[in-house]
Amino acid sequence: MILKKLNIIHYKNIREATLDLSPKMNCLIGHNGVGKTNLLDAIYYLSFCRSANNPIDSQVITHNEDFFVLEGTYENEQGDEEAIYCGMKRGTKKHFKRNKKEYKRLSQHIGLIPLVYVSPADTILIEGGSEERRRLMDVVIAQYDHSYIEALTNYNKALQQRNTLLKMEEEPDETLMELWEQQMAETGEVVYRKRDEFVRQLVPVFQDIYQRISMEQEQVSLQYISHGQRGPLLDIIQRDRFKDRAVGYSLHGIHRDDLEMMLGGYPMKREGSQGQNKTFVLALKLAQFRFLKQMAAKTTPLLLLDDIFDKLDAQRVEQIVKLVSGEDFGQIFITDTNREHLDSILQNSGFEYKLFEIPIT
């Protein structure tokens, strides 16, 4: 998928911008705080129906304005045009349209324009809690498997209902408790199997990319950890119901899943330098890109690279540029504060690219 033209009105600090884009590389240059990341976030919004950085839609509207509008003109692999529109007024729901036809459910749009977004905030995958690593899996799988979204949504609803019963002062209804546990187990098994399959296929690709960027200087591993590996999920959920009642929430289930990230056999969180952490998450995201390209409607995802060269040595930067210069990659958006720096990186890549000074004037 290629984004040919982007129109933005009143999105965060971007009051108005229209960009005619390169089908290959688009470089966004400007000082910190001028809107480079916000422009990438607008592109992300057109893929996921939400901001990457703020879950509250009303807060992406420019201060002192009453609405925002995002419009993207895309071209798919067959050469057909796709017009995507999103608009919202304060105090009302947002409207999302494909070729002027509004979606009944926003989930119908997810996966049409597959996208991978790499940003400095991604180090939270290593430094943060397990919910960040689960979200990483969810964002990728949801782009090629709508049944996954449905299973995960139904699991979370059942989990919420069970937790409500666990918090009750009086003894909860046994039949009702078992009903929600059964739904957690049935939908949780679906989520577990799909996450397990995804990670199994992702790991060798991820390790290959990391080796290329680090020039085989380090060994990394990634392992999926889940209560689903211990046996039938219903048994696991029901086994410690007494403890669950004591703490007031569910201690077992796929909502506790995690990814174990290792460097040289030791936890990445403890061992990795800033450069190694950045290489790890970048390799992970580029592996997702390759995975999505194969799985998501057989179309090449968009790749957004936000300030990725900071904290990386020149050799790793060179390897990254060589990697994304390959035929596997399609349209790329990249931000940097220093034009000379970016010019020096790209001048030997043979890339076709456009350069945009931000803010757009």
Coordinates of N, CA and C in Angstrom, one line a residue, residues 31-199:
H31 N 13.1 20.9 13.9 CA 13.5 20.8 15.2 C 12.5 20.0 16.1
N32 N 13.0 19.7 17.3 CA 12.1 19.0 18.2 C 10.9 19.9 18.5
G33 N 9.7 19.3 18.6 CA 8.5 20.0 18.9 C 7.7 20.7 17.8
V34 N 8.2 20.6 16.6 CA 7.5 21.3 15.5 C 6.4 20.5 14.8
G35 N 6.4 19.2 15.1 CA 5.2 18.4 14.6 C 5.6 17.2 13.7
K36 N 6.9 16.8 13.7 CA 7.3 15.6 12.9 C 6.6 14.4 13.4
T37 N 6.6 14.1 14.7 CA 6.0 12.9 15.2 C 4.5 13.0 15.1
N38 N 3.9 14.2 15.2 CA 2.5 14.3 15.1 C 2.0 14.0 13.6
L39 N 2.9 14.3 12.7 CA 2.5 14.0 11.3 C 2.5 12.5 11.1
L40 N 3.5 11.8 11.7 CA 3.6 10.3 11.6 C 2.3 9.8 12.3
D41 N 2.0 10.4 13.4 CA 0.8 9.9 14.2 C -0.5 10.0 13.4
A42 N -0.6 11.0 12.6 CA -1.8 11.2 11.7 C -1.8 10.0 10.7
I43 N -0.7 9.6 10.2 CA -0.7 8.5 9.3 C -1.0 7.2 10.0
Y44 N -0.5 7.1 11.2 CA -0.9 5.9 12.1 C -2.4 5.9 12.3
Y45 N -3.0 7.0 12.6 CA -4.4 7.2 12.9 C -5.2 6.6 11.7
L46 N -4.8 6.9 10.5 CA -5.6 6.5 9.3 C -5.5 5.0 9.1
S47 N -4.6 4.3 9.8 CA -4.5 2.8 9.7 C -5.2 2.2 10.9
F48 N -5.1 2.8 12.1 CA -5.6 2.1 13.3 C -6.9 2.8 13.9
C49 N -7.4 3.9 13.3 CA -8.5 4.6 13.8 C -8.3 5.2 15.2
R50 N -7.1 5.4 15.5 CA -6.7 6.0 16.8 C -5.3 6.5 16.8
S51 N -5.0 7.4 17.7 CA -3.6 7.9 17.8 C -2.7 6.8 18.5
A52 N -1.4 6.8 18.1 CA -0.5 5.9 18.7 C -0.1 6.3 20.1
N53 N -0.3 7.6 20.4 CA 0.2 8.2 21.7 C -0.9 8.7 22.6
N54 N -2.1 8.8 22.1 CA -3.2 9.3 23.0 C -4.5 8.6 22.7
P55 N -5.1 7.8 23.6 CA -6.3 7.1 23.3 C -7.6 7.9 23.4
I56 N -7.4 9.2 23.8 CA -8.6 10.1 23.9 C -8.7 10.9 22.6
D57 N -9.7 10.6 21.8 CA -9.8 11.3 20.4 C -9.9 12.8 20.5
S58 N -10.7 13.3 21.5 CA -10.9 14.7 21.6 C -9.6 15.5 21.9
Q59 N -8.6 14.8 22.4 CA -7.4 15.5 22.8 C -6.4 15.6 21.6
V60 N -6.7 15.0 20.5 CA -5.8 15.2 19.3 C -6.3 16.4 18.5
I61 N -7.4 17.0 18.8 CA -7.9 18.2 18.1 C -7.0 19.4 18.6
T62 N -6.5 20.2 17.6 CA -5.7 21.4 17.9 C -6.4 22.3 19.0
H63 N -5.6 22.8 19.9 CA -6.2 23.7 21.0 C -6.9 24.8 20.3
N64 N -8.1 25.1 20.9 CA -9.0 26.3 20.5 C -9.6 26.0 19.1
E65 N -9.6 24.8 18.7 CA -10.4 24.4 17.4 C -11.5 23.4 17.8
D66 N -12.5 23.3 16.9 CA -13.6 22.5 17.2 C -13.6 21.2 16.5
F67 N -12.7 20.9 15.6 CA -12.7 19.6 14.9 C -11.4 19.3 14.3
F68 N -11.2 18.0 13.9 CA -10.0 17.7 13.1 C -10.5 16.8 11.9
V69 N -9.7 16.9 10.9 CA -9.9 16.1 9.7 C -8.6 15.5 9.2
L70 N -8.6 14.2 8.9 CA -7.5 13.5 8.2 C -8.0 12.9 7.0
E71 N -7.3 13.0 5.9 CA -7.6 12.4 4.6 C -6.4 11.8 4.0
G72 N -6.5 10.6 3.6 CA -5.4 9.9 2.9 C -5.8 9.3 1.6
T73 N -5.0 9.6 0.5 CA -5.3 9.0 -0.8 C -4.2 7.9 -1.0
Y74 N -4.6 6.6 -1.0 CA -3.7 5.5 -1.1 C -3.8 4.8 -2.5
E75 N -2.8 4.1 -2.8 CA -2.9 3.2 -4.0 C -2.5 1.8 -3.6
N76 N -3.4 0.8 -3.8 CA -3.1 -0.6 -3.4 C -2.2 -1.3 -4.4
E77 N -1.9 -2.6 -4.2 CA -1.0 -3.3 -5.0 C -1.5 -3.5 -6.5
Q78 N -2.8 -3.4 -6.6 CA -3.4 -3.6 -7.9 C -3.5 -2.3 -8.7
G79 N -3.1 -1.2 -8.1 CA -3.1 0.1 -8.7 C -4.4 0.9 -8.5
D80 N -5.3 0.3 -7.7 CA -6.6 0.9 -7.4 C -6.4 2.0 -6.3
E81 N -7.2 3.0 -6.3 CA -7.1 4.1 -5.4 C -8.1 3.9 -4.2
E82 N -7.6 4.2 -3.0 CA -8.4 4.1 -1.8 C -8.4 5.4 -1.1
A83 N -9.6 6.0 -0.9 CA -9.7 7.3 -0.2 C -10.2 7.0 1.3
I84 N -9.4 7.4 2.2 CA -9.7 7.2 3.6 C -9.9 8.5 4.3
Y85 N -11.0 8.7 5.0 CA -11.4 9.9 5.7 C -11.6 9.7 7.1
C86 N -11.2 10.6 8.0 CA -11.6 10.6 9.4 C -11.8 12.0 9.8
G87 N -12.9 12.2 10.5 CA -13.2 13.6 11.0 C -14.0 13.5 12.3
M88 N -13.8 14.5 13.1 CA -14.5 14.5 14.4 C -14.7 15.9 14.9
K89 N -15.9 16.2 15.4 CA -16.1 17.5 16.1 C -16.1 17.2 17.6
R90 N -15.7 18.2 18.3 CA -15.8 18.1 19.8 C -17.2 17.7 20.3
G91 N -17.2 16.8 21.2 CA -18.5 16.4 21.7 C -19.3 15.4 20.9
T92 N -18.8 15.0 19.8 CA -19.5 14.0 18.9 C -18.5 12.8 18.6
K93 N -19.1 11.8 18.1 CA -18.2 10.6 17.7 C -17.5 10.9 16.4
K94 N -16.4 10.2 16.2 CA -15.6 10.4 15.0 C -16.3 9.6 13.9
H95 N -16.0 10.0 12.6 CA -16.6 9.4 11.4 C -15.4 8.9 10.6
F96 N -15.4 7.6 10.3 CA -14.4 7.0 9.5 C -14.9 6.4 8.2
K97 N -14.4 6.8 7.1 CA -15.0 6.4 5.8 C -13.9 5.9 4.9
R98 N -14.3 4.9 4.1 CA -13.5 4.3 3.0 C -14.2 4.5 1.7
N99 N -13.6 5.3 0.8 CA -14.2 5.7 -0.4 C -15.6 6.2 -0.3
K100 N -15.7 7.2 0.7 CA -17.0 7.9 1.0 C -18.1 7.1 1.7
K101 N -17.8 5.8 2.0 CA -18.7 5.0 2.7 C -18.3 4.7 4.2
E102 N -19.1 5.1 5.1 CA -18.8 5.0 6.5 C -18.8 3.6 7.0
Y103 N -17.8 3.3 7.9 CA -17.7 2.0 8.5 C -18.8 1.9 9.6
K104 N -19.4 0.7 9.7 CA -20.3 0.4 10.8 C -19.6 0.1 12.0
R105 N -18.4 -0.6 11.9 CA -17.6 -0.8 13.0 C -16.1 -0.5 12.6
L106 N -15.4 0.2 13.5 CA -14.1 0.6 13.2 C -13.1 -0.6 13.0
S107 N -13.5 -1.7 13.6 CA -12.6 -2.9 13.5 C -12.6 -3.4 12.1
Q108 N -13.6 -3.1 11.3 CA -13.6 -3.5 9.8 C -12.5 -2.9 9.1
H109 N -12.0 -1.8 9.5 CA -10.9 -1.0 8.8 C -9.5 -1.6 9.1
I110 N -9.3 -2.1 10.3 CA -8.0 -2.6 10.8 C -7.5 -3.6 9.9
G111 N -6.3 -3.4 9.4 CA -5.7 -4.4 8.5 C -5.7 -4.0 7.0
L112 N -6.6 -3.0 6.6 CA -6.7 -2.6 5.3 C -5.3 -1.9 4.9
I113 N -4.8 -1.1 5.8 CA -3.6 -0.4 5.5 C -2.6 -0.8 6.6
P114 N -1.9 -2.0 6.4 CA -1.0 -2.4 7.5 C 0.2 -1.5 7.6
L115 N 0.6 -1.3 8.9 CA 1.6 -0.3 9.2 C 2.4 -0.8 10.4
V116 N 3.7 -0.4 10.3 CA 4.6 -0.6 11.5 C 5.3 0.7 11.8
Y117 N 5.2 1.0 13.1 CA 5.6 2.3 13.6 C 6.7 2.1 14.6
V118 N 7.9 2.7 14.3 CA 9.1 2.5 15.2 C 9.4 3.9 15.8
S119 N 9.4 4.0 17.2 CA 9.6 5.3 17.8 C 10.5 5.1 19.0
P120 N 11.1 6.3 19.5 CA 11.9 6.2 20.7 C 11.2 5.6 21.9
A121 N 9.8 5.7 21.9 CA 9.1 5.2 23.1 C 9.0 3.7 23.1
D122 N 9.5 3.0 22.0 CA 9.4 1.6 21.9 C 10.3 0.9 23.0
T123 N 11.2 1.6 23.6 CA 12.1 1.0 24.6 C 11.2 0.6 25.8
I124 N 10.0 1.0 25.9 CA 9.1 0.6 27.0 C 8.8 -0.9 26.8
L125 N 8.9 -1.4 25.6 CA 8.7 -2.8 25.4 C 9.7 -3.6 26.3
I126 N 10.9 -3.1 26.5 CA 11.9 -3.7 27.4 C 11.7 -3.3 28.8
E127 N 11.6 -2.0 29.0 CA 11.6 -1.4 30.3 C 10.3 -1.5 31.1
G128 N 9.2 -1.6 30.3 CA 7.8 -1.5 30.9 C 7.3 -2.8 31.3
G129 N 6.0 -2.8 31.7 CA 5.3 -4.0 32.2 C 4.9 -5.0 31.0
S130 N 4.3 -6.1 31.4 CA 4.0 -7.1 30.4 C 2.8 -6.7 29.5
E131 N 2.0 -5.7 30.0 CA 0.9 -5.2 29.1 C 1.4 -4.6 27.8
E132 N 2.6 -4.0 27.9 CA 3.2 -3.4 26.7 C 3.6 -4.5 25.7
R133 N 4.1 -5.6 26.2 CA 4.5 -6.6 25.3 C 3.3 -7.4 24.7
R134 N 2.2 -7.5 25.5 CA 1.0 -8.1 25.0 C 0.4 -7.2 23.9
R135 N 0.5 -5.9 24.1 CA 0.0 -5.0 23.1 C 0.7 -5.1 21.8
L136 N 2.0 -5.3 21.9 CA 2.9 -5.5 20.7 C 2.3 -6.7 19.9
M137 N 2.0 -7.8 20.5 CA 1.4 -9.0 19.8 C 0.0 -8.6 19.2
D138 N -0.8 -8.0 20.1 CA -2.1 -7.7 19.6 C -2.2 -6.8 18.4
V139 N -1.3 -5.8 18.4 CA -1.3 -4.8 17.3 C -1.0 -5.5 15.9
V140 N -0.1 -6.5 16.0 CA 0.3 -7.1 14.7 C -0.7 -8.1 14.3
I141 N -1.1 -9.0 15.2 CA -2.1 -10.1 14.9 C -3.4 -9.5 14.4
A142 N -3.9 -8.4 15.0 CA -5.2 -7.8 14.7 C -5.2 -7.3 13.3
Q143 N -4.0 -7.0 12.7 CA -4.0 -6.5 11.3 C -4.2 -7.5 10.3
Y144 N -4.1 -8.8 10.6 CA -4.3 -9.8 9.6 C -5.3 -10.9 10.0
D145 N -5.9 -10.8 11.2 CA -6.8 -11.8 11.7 C -7.9 -11.2 12.5
H146 N -9.0 -10.9 11.9 CA -10.1 -10.3 12.6 C -10.8 -11.2 13.7
S147 N -10.7 -12.5 13.5 CA -11.2 -13.4 14.5 C -10.4 -13.2 15.8
Y148 N -9.2 -12.8 15.7 CA -8.4 -12.6 16.9 C -8.9 -11.4 17.7
I149 N -9.3 -10.3 17.0 CA -9.9 -9.2 17.7 C -11.1 -9.6 18.4
E150 N -12.0 -10.3 17.8 CA -13.2 -10.8 18.4 C -13.0 -11.6 19.6
A151 N -12.0 -12.6 19.5 CA -11.7 -13.4 20.7 C -11.2 -12.6 21.8
L152 N -10.2 -11.7 21.5 CA -9.6 -10.9 22.6 C -10.6 -10.0 23.3
T153 N -11.5 -9.4 22.5 CA -12.6 -8.5 23.0 C -13.5 -9.3 23.9
N154 N -13.9 -10.5 23.5 CA -14.8 -11.3 24.3 C -14.1 -11.8 25.6
Y155 N -12.8 -12.1 25.5 CA -12.1 -12.6 26.7 C -12.0 -11.4 27.7
N156 N -11.7 -10.2 27.2 CA -11.6 -9.1 28.1 C -13.0 -8.8 28.8
K157 N -14.1 -8.9 28.1 CA -15.4 -8.7 28.7 C -15.7 -9.7 29.8
A158 N -15.3 -11.0 29.5 CA -15.6 -12.0 30.5 C -14.6 -11.8 31.7
L159 N -13.4 -11.4 31.4 CA -12.5 -11.1 32.5 C -13.0 -10.0 33.4
Q160 N -13.5 -9.0 32.8 CA -14.0 -7.9 33.6 C -15.2 -8.3 34.4
Q161 N -16.1 -9.1 33.9 CA -17.3 -9.6 34.6 C -16.8 -10.5 35.8
R162 N -15.9 -11.4 35.5 CA -15.4 -12.3 36.6 C -14.7 -11.4 37.7
N163 N -13.9 -10.4 37.3 CA -13.3 -9.6 38.4 C -14.4 -8.9 39.2
T164 N -15.4 -8.4 38.6 CA -16.5 -7.8 39.3 C -17.1 -8.7 40.4
L165 N -17.3 -10.0 40.0 CA -17.8 -11.0 40.9 C -16.8 -11.2 42.1
L166 N -15.5 -11.3 41.7 CA -14.5 -11.5 42.7 C -14.4 -10.4 43.8
K167 N -14.8 -9.2 43.4 CA -14.7 -8.1 44.3 C -15.9 -8.0 45.2
M168 N -17.0 -8.8 45.0 CA -18.2 -8.7 45.8 C -17.9 -9.1 47.2
E169 N -18.6 -8.4 48.2 CA -18.4 -8.7 49.6 C -19.1 -10.1 49.9
E170 N -20.3 -10.3 49.3 CA -21.0 -11.5 49.5 C -20.5 -12.6 48.6
E171 N -20.7 -13.8 48.8 CA -20.2 -14.9 48.0 C -20.9 -14.8 46.6
P172 N -20.2 -14.8 45.5 CA -20.8 -14.6 44.2 C -21.5 -15.9 43.8
D173 N -22.5 -15.7 42.8 CA -23.2 -16.8 42.3 C -22.3 -17.8 41.6
E174 N -22.3 -19.0 42.0 CA -21.4 -20.1 41.4 C -21.7 -20.3 39.9
T175 N -22.9 -20.4 39.5 CA -23.2 -20.6 38.1 C -22.8 -19.5 37.3
L176 N -23.0 -18.2 37.7 CA -22.5 -17.1 37.0 C -21.0 -17.0 36.9
M177 N -20.3 -17.3 38.0 CA -18.9 -17.4 38.0 C -18.4 -18.4 36.9
E178 N -18.9 -19.6 36.9 CA -18.5 -20.6 36.0 C -18.8 -20.2 34.6
L179 N -19.9 -19.5 34.3 CA -20.2 -19.0 33.0 C -19.1 -18.1 32.4
W180 N -18.7 -17.2 33.2 CA -17.6 -16.2 32.8 C -16.3 -16.9 32.7
E181 N -16.0 -17.9 33.6 CA -14.8 -18.6 33.5 C -14.7 -19.5 32.2
Q182 N -15.9 -20.0 31.8 CA -15.9 -20.8 30.6 C -15.6 -20.0 29.4
Q183 N -16.2 -18.7 29.4 CA -16.0 -17.8 28.3 C -14.5 -17.4 28.2
M184 N -14.0 -17.1 29.4 CA -12.5 -16.7 29.4 C -11.7 -17.9 28.8
A185 N -12.0 -19.1 29.2 CA -11.2 -20.3 28.8 C -11.3 -20.5 27.3
E186 N -12.6 -20.4 26.8 CA -12.8 -20.7 25.3 C -12.1 -19.6 24.5
T187 N -12.4 -18.4 24.8 CA -11.8 -17.3 24.0 C -10.3 -17.2 24.3
G188 N -9.9 -17.4 25.5 CA -8.5 -17.3 25.8 C -7.6 -18.4 25.1
E189 N -8.2 -19.6 24.9 CA -7.5 -20.6 24.1 C -7.2 -20.2 22.7
V190 N -8.2 -19.5 22.1 CA -8.0 -19.0 20.8 C -6.9 -17.9 20.7
V191 N -6.9 -17.0 21.7 CA -5.9 -16.0 21.7 C -4.5 -16.6 21.9
Y192 N -4.5 -17.6 22.9 CA -3.2 -18.2 23.2 C -2.6 -18.9 21.9
R193 N -3.4 -19.7 21.2 CA -2.9 -20.4 20.0 C -2.4 -19.4 19.0
K194 N -3.1 -18.3 18.8 CA -2.7 -17.4 17.7 C -1.4 -16.6 18.1
R195 N -1.3 -16.3 19.4 CA -0.1 -15.6 19.9 C 1.1 -16.6 19.8
D196 N 0.9 -17.8 20.2 CA 2.0 -18.8 20.1 C 2.5 -19.0 18.7
E197 N 1.5 -19.1 17.8 CA 1.9 -19.3 16.4 C 2.7 -18.1 15.8
F198 N 2.2 -16.9 16.2 CA 2.8 -15.7 15.7 C 4.3 -15.6 16.2
V199 N 4.5 -15.8 17.5 CA 5.8 -15.7 18.1 C 6.8 -16.8 17.5

